[in-house]
CSV table of C-alpha atoms in Angstrom, one decimal:
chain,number,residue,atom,x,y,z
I,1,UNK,CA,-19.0,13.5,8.1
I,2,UNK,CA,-16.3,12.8,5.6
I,3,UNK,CA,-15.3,16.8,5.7
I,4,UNK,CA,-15.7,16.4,9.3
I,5,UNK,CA,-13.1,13.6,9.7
I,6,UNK,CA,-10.5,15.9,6.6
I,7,UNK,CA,-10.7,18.5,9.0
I,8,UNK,CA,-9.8,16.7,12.4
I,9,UNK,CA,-6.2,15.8,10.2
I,10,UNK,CA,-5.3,19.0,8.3
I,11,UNK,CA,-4.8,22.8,9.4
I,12,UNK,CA,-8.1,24.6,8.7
I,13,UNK,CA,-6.2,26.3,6.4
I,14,UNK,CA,-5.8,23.5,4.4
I,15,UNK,CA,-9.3,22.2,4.3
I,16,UNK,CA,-10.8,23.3,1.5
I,17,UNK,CA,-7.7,22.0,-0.8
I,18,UNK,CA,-7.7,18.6,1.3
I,19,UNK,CA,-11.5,18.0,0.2
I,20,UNK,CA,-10.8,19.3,-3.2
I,21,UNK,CA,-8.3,17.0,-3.5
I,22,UNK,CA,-10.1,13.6,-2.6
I,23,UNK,CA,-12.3,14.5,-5.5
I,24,UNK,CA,-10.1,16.0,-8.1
I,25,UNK,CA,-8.8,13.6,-11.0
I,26,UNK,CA,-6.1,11.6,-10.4
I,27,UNK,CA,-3.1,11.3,-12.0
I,28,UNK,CA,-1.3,8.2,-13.5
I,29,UNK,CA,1.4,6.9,-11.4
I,30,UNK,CA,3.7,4.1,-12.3
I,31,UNK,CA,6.6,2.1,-10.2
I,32,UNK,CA,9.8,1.4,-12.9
I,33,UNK,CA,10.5,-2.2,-12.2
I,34,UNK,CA,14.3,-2.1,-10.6
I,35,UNK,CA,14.7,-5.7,-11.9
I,36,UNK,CA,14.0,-4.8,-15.4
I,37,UNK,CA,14.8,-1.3,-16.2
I,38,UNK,CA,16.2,1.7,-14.4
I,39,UNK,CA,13.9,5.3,-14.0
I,40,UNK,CA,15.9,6.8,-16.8
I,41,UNK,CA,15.4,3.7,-19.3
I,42,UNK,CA,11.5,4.4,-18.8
I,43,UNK,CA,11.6,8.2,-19.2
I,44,UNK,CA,12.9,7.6,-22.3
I,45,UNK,CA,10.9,5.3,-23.3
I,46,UNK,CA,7.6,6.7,-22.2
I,47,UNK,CA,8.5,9.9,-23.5
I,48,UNK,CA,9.4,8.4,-26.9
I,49,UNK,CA,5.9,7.2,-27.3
I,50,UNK,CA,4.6,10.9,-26.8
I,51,UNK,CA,4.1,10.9,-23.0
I,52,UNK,CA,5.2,13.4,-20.4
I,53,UNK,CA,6.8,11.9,-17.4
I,54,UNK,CA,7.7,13.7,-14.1
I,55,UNK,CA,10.2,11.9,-11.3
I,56,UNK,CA,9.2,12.9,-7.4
I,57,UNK,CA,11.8,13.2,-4.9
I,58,UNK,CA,9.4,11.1,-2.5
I,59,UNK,CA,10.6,7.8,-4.5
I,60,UNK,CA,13.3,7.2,-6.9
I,61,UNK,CA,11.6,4.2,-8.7
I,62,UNK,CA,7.9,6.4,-9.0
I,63,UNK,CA,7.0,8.1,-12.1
I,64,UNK,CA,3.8,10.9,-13.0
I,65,UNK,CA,2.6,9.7,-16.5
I,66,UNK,CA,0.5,12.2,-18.2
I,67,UNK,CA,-0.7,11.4,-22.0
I,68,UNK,CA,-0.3,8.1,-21.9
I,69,UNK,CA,-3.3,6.6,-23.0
I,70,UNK,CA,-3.9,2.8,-22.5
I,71,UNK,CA,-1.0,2.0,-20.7
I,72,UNK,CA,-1.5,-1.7,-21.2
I,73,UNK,CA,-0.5,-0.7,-25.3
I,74,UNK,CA,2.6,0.1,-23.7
I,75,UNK,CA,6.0,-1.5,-25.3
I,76,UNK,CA,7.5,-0.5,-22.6
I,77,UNK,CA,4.7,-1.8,-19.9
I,78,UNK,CA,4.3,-5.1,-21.7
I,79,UNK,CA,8.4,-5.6,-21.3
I,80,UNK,CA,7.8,-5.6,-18.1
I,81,UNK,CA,9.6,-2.4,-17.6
I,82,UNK,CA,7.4,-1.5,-15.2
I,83,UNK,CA,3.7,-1.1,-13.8
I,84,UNK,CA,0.9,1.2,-12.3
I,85,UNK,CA,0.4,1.9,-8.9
I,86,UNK,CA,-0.3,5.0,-7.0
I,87,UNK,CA,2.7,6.6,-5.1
I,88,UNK,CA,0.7,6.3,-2.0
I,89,UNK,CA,0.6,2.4,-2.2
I,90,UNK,CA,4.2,2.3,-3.4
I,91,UNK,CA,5.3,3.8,-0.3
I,92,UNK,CA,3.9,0.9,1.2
I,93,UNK,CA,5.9,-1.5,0.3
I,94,UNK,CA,9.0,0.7,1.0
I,95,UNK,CA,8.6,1.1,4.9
I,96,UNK,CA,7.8,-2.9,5.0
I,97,UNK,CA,11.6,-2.4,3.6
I,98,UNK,CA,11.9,-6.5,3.0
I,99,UNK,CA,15.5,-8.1,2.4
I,100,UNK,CA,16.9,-10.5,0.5
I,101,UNK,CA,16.1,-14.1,1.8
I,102,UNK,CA,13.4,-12.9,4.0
I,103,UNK,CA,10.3,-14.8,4.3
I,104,UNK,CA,7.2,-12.2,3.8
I,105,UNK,CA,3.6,-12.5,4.1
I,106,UNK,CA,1.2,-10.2,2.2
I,107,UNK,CA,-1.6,-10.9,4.2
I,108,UNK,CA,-4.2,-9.5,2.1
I,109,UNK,CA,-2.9,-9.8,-1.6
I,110,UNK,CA,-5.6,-8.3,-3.5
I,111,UNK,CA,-4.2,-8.7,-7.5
I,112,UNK,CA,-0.6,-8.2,-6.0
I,113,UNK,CA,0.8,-4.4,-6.4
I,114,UNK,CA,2.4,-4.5,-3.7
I,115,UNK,CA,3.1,-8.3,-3.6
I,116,UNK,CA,4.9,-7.7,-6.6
I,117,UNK,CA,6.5,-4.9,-5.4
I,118,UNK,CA,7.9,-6.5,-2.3
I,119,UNK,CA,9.5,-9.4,-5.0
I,120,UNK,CA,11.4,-6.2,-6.5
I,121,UNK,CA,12.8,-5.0,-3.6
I,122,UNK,CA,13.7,-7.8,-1.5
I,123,UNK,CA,15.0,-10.1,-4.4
I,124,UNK,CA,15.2,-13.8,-3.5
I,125,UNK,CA,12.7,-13.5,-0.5
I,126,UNK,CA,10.0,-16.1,-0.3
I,127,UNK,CA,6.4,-14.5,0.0
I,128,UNK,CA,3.3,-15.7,0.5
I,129,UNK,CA,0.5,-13.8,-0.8
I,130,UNK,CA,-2.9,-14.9,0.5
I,131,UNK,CA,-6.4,-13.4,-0.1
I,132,UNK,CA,-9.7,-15.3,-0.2
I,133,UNK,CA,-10.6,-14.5,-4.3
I,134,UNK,CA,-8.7,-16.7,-6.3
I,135,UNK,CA,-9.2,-14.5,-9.5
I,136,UNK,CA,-7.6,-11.8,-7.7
I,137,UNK,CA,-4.4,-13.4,-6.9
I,138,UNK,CA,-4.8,-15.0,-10.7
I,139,UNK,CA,-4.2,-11.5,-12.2
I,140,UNK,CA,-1.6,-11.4,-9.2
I,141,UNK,CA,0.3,-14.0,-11.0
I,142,UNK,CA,-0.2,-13.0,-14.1
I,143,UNK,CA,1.4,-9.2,-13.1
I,144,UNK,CA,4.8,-11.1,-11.5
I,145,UNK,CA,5.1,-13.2,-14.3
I,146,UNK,CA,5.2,-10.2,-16.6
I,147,UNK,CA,7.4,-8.7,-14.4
I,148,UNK,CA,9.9,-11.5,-14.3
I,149,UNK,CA,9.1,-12.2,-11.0
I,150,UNK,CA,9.3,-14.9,-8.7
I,151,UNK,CA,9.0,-16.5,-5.2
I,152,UNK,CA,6.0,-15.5,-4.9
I,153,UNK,CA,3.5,-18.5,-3.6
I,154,UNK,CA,-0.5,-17.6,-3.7
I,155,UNK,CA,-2.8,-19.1,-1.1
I,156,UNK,CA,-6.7,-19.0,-1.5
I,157,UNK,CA,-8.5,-18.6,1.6
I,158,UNK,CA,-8.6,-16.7,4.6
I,159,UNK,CA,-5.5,-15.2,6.5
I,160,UNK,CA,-6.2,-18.2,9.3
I,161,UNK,CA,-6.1,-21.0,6.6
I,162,UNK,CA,-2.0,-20.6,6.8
I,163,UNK,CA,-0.1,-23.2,8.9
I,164,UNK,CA,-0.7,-22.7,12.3
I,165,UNK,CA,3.3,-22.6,13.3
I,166,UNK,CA,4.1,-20.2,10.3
I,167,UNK,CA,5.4,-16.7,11.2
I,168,UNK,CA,7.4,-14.2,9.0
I,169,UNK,CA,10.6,-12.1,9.1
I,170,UNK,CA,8.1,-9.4,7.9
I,171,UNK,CA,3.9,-9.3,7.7
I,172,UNK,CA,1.9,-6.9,5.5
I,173,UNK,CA,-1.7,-6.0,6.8
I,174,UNK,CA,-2.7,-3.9,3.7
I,175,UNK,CA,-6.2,-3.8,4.7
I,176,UNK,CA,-10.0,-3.8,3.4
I,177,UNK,CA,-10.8,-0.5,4.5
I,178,UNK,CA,-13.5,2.6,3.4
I,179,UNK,CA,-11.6,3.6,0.7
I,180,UNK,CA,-12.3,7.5,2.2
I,181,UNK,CA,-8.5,8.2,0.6
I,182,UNK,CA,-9.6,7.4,-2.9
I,183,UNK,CA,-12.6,8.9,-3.6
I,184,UNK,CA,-11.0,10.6,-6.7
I,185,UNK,CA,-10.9,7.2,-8.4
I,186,UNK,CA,-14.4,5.9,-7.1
I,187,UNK,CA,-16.5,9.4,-6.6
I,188,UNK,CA,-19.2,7.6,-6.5
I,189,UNK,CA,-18.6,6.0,-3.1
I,190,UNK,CA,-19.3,9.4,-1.2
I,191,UNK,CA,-22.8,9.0,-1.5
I,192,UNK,CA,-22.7,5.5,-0.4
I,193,UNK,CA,-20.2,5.6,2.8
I,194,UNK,CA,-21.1,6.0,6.3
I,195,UNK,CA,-19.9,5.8,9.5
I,196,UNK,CA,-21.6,2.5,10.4
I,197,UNK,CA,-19.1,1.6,7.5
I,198,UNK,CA,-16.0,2.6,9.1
I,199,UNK,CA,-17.0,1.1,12.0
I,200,UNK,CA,-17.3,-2.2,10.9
I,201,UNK,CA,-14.5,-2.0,8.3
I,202,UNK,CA,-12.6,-0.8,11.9
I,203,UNK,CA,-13.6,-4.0,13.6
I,204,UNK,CA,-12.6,-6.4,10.9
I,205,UNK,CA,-9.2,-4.1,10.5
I,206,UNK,CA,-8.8,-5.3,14.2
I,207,UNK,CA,-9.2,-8.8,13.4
I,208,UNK,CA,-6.8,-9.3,10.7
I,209,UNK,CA,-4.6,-7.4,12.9
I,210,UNK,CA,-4.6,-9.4,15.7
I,211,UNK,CA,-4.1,-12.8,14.0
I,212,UNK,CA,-1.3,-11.4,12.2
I,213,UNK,CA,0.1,-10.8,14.7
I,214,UNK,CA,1.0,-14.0,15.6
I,215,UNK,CA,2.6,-14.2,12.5
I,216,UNK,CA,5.2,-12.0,13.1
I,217,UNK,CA,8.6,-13.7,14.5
I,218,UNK,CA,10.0,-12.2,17.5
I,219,UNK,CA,12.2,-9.3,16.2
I,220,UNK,CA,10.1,-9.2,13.1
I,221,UNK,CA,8.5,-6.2,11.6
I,222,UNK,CA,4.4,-5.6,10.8
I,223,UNK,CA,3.1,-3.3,8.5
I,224,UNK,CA,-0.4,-1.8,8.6
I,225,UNK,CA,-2.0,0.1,5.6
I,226,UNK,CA,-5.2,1.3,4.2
I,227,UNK,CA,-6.1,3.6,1.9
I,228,UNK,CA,-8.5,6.1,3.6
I,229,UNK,CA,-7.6,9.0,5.8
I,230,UNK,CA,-10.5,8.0,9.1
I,231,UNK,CA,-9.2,8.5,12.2
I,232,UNK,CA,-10.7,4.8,13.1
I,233,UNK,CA,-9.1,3.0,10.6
I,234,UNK,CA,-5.5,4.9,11.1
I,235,UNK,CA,-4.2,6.1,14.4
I,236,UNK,CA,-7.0,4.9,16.5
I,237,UNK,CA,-6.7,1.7,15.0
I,238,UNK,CA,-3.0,1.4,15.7
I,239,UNK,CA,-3.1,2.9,19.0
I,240,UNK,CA,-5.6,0.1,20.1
I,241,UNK,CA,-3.4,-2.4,18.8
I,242,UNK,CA,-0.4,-1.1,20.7
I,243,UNK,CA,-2.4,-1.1,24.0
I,244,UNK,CA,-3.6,-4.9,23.2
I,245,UNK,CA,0.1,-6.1,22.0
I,246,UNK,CA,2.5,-5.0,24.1
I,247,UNK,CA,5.0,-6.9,22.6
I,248,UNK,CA,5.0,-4.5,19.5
I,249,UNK,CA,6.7,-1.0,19.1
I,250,UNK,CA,5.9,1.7,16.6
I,251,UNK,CA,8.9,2.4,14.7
I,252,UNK,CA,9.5,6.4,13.3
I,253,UNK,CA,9.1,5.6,9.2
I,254,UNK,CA,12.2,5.3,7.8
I,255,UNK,CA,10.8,7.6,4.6
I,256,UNK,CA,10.7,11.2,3.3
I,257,UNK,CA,9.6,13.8,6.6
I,258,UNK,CA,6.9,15.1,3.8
I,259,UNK,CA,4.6,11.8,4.1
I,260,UNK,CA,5.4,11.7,7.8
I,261,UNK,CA,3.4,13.1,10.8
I,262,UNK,CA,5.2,11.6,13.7
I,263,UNK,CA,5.4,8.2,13.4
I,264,UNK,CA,2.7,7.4,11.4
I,265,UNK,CA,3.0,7.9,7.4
I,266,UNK,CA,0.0,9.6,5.9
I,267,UNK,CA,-0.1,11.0,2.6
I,268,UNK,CA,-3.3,13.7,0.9
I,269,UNK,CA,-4.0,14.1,-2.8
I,270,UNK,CA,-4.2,18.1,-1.9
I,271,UNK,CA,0.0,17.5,-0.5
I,272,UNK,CA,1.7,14.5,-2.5
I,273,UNK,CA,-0.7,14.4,-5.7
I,274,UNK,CA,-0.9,10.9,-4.4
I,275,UNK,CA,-4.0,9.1,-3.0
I,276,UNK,CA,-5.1,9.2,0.8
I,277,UNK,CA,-2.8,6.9,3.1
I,278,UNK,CA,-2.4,5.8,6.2
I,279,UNK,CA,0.5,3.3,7.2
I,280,UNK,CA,1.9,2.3,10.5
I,281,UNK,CA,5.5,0.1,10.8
I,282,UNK,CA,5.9,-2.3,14.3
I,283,UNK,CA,8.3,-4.1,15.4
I,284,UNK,CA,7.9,-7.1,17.5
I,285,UNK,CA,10.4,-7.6,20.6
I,286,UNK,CA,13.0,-10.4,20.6
């Protein structure tokens, strides 16, 4: 069924490379922290310590790190210099595209890539990261203050624990999802999926959706993530939210045409050597 849903997304010519591609080793991938160093400060670096490092022309602040070895031994890493994440997942936090004095939510933190990533971008914006494992945000914590990070203010519980009257110039909804986009890092989860799977991960994908919707100030923007390529959990799911929230537009991706397929961003190991995305970017009327 998981070749089944690859081949309702790609050209058929394509297909055997897309499935090769969820299940082919992945590469390192790292995000150069812009409030720390600069891409050509890590290269250097990196390369010094016997590494081989490729840019990408998909984002300026992503490196390919082969050779590296424990990247955690890193000089360079434990500077704060920068930090792993897949390309995929740092495109996330670019089409949120947070500013300077915002007020952001991260509605499901997890350890805080991309809550950490948002701090780097947006500068002296106030986020609140919330996730219900308080171990999780912990090592969120622990990654900002590494990076020299701050504003950032963790929240234990569920996404409806928040104030009541709180809303956000900008919400993240990266979601729990199937995980169907990185099978390369977690093989063994092919044997194990199903579609009863999807469908529940689709209905609870709806739920956080929903309430975070009424988080969103009028005029403010909602982003939706999740790294698997279903057609459930992706356009389906955004599609239905459209149709239930008038009030919110889909907004054309402000990012490379590459990771773009109208206005939807998806990305495939087999096409970006990154893993299997799916985002969506909404704006909320005035």
């Amino acid at each position: 069924w998981l070749v089944d849903e690859v081949a309702a997304q790609v050209p058929a010519d394509e297909l055997a490379a897309a499935v090769a591609g969820l299940t082919a080793p992945a590469p390192l991938w790292i995000r150069v922290n812009r409030r720390r160093a600069t891409p050509a400060v890590v290269i250097a670096a990196l390369t010094a310590e016997g590494a081989t490092v490729a840019p990408t022309d998909l984002d300026d602040h992503a490196l390919a790190v082969r050779g590296l070895g424990d990247p955690a031994r890193s000089p360079s890493f434990r500077a704060g210099q920068w930090t792993v994440q897949d390309l995929a997942a740092q495109l996330v936090a670019r089409l949120v595209d947070p500013q300077p004095g915002e007020r952001l939510l991260d509605a499901c933190a997890g350890v805080g890539g991309k809550t950490t990533h948002l701090a780097e971008l947006a500068g002296d914006a106030r986020i609140d990261a919330v996730d219900p494992i308080a171990t999780k945000l912990e090592l969120g914590r622990a990654a900002a203050a590494r990076l020299g990070l701050a504003g950032i203010t963790g929240h234990v519980g569920a996404l409806a624990s928040l104030p009541a009257d709180r809303t956000y110039d900008r919400v993240l909804v990266d979601a729990p999802c199937s995980g169907a986009g990185v099978l390369r890092r977690h093989p063994e989860a092919a044997t194990r999926l199903t579609r009863d799977d999807v469908r529940g991960l689709a209905a609870l994908q709806r739920e956080l959706l929903d309430l975070a919707a009424t988080r969103v100030r009028p005029g403010g923007v909602l982003v939706y993530a999740v790294c698997t390529i279903t057609e459930a959990e992706g356009p389906a799911q955004i599609a239905a939210f459209c149709a239930r929230h008038p009030a919110f537009t889909l907004v054309t991706p402000a990012l490379p045409p590459a990771v773009c397929v109208g206005a939807h961003v998806r990305t495939w190991p087999h096409r970006h050597d990154a893993d299997g995305f799916f985002a969506a970017r909404l704006m909320r009327g005035a």
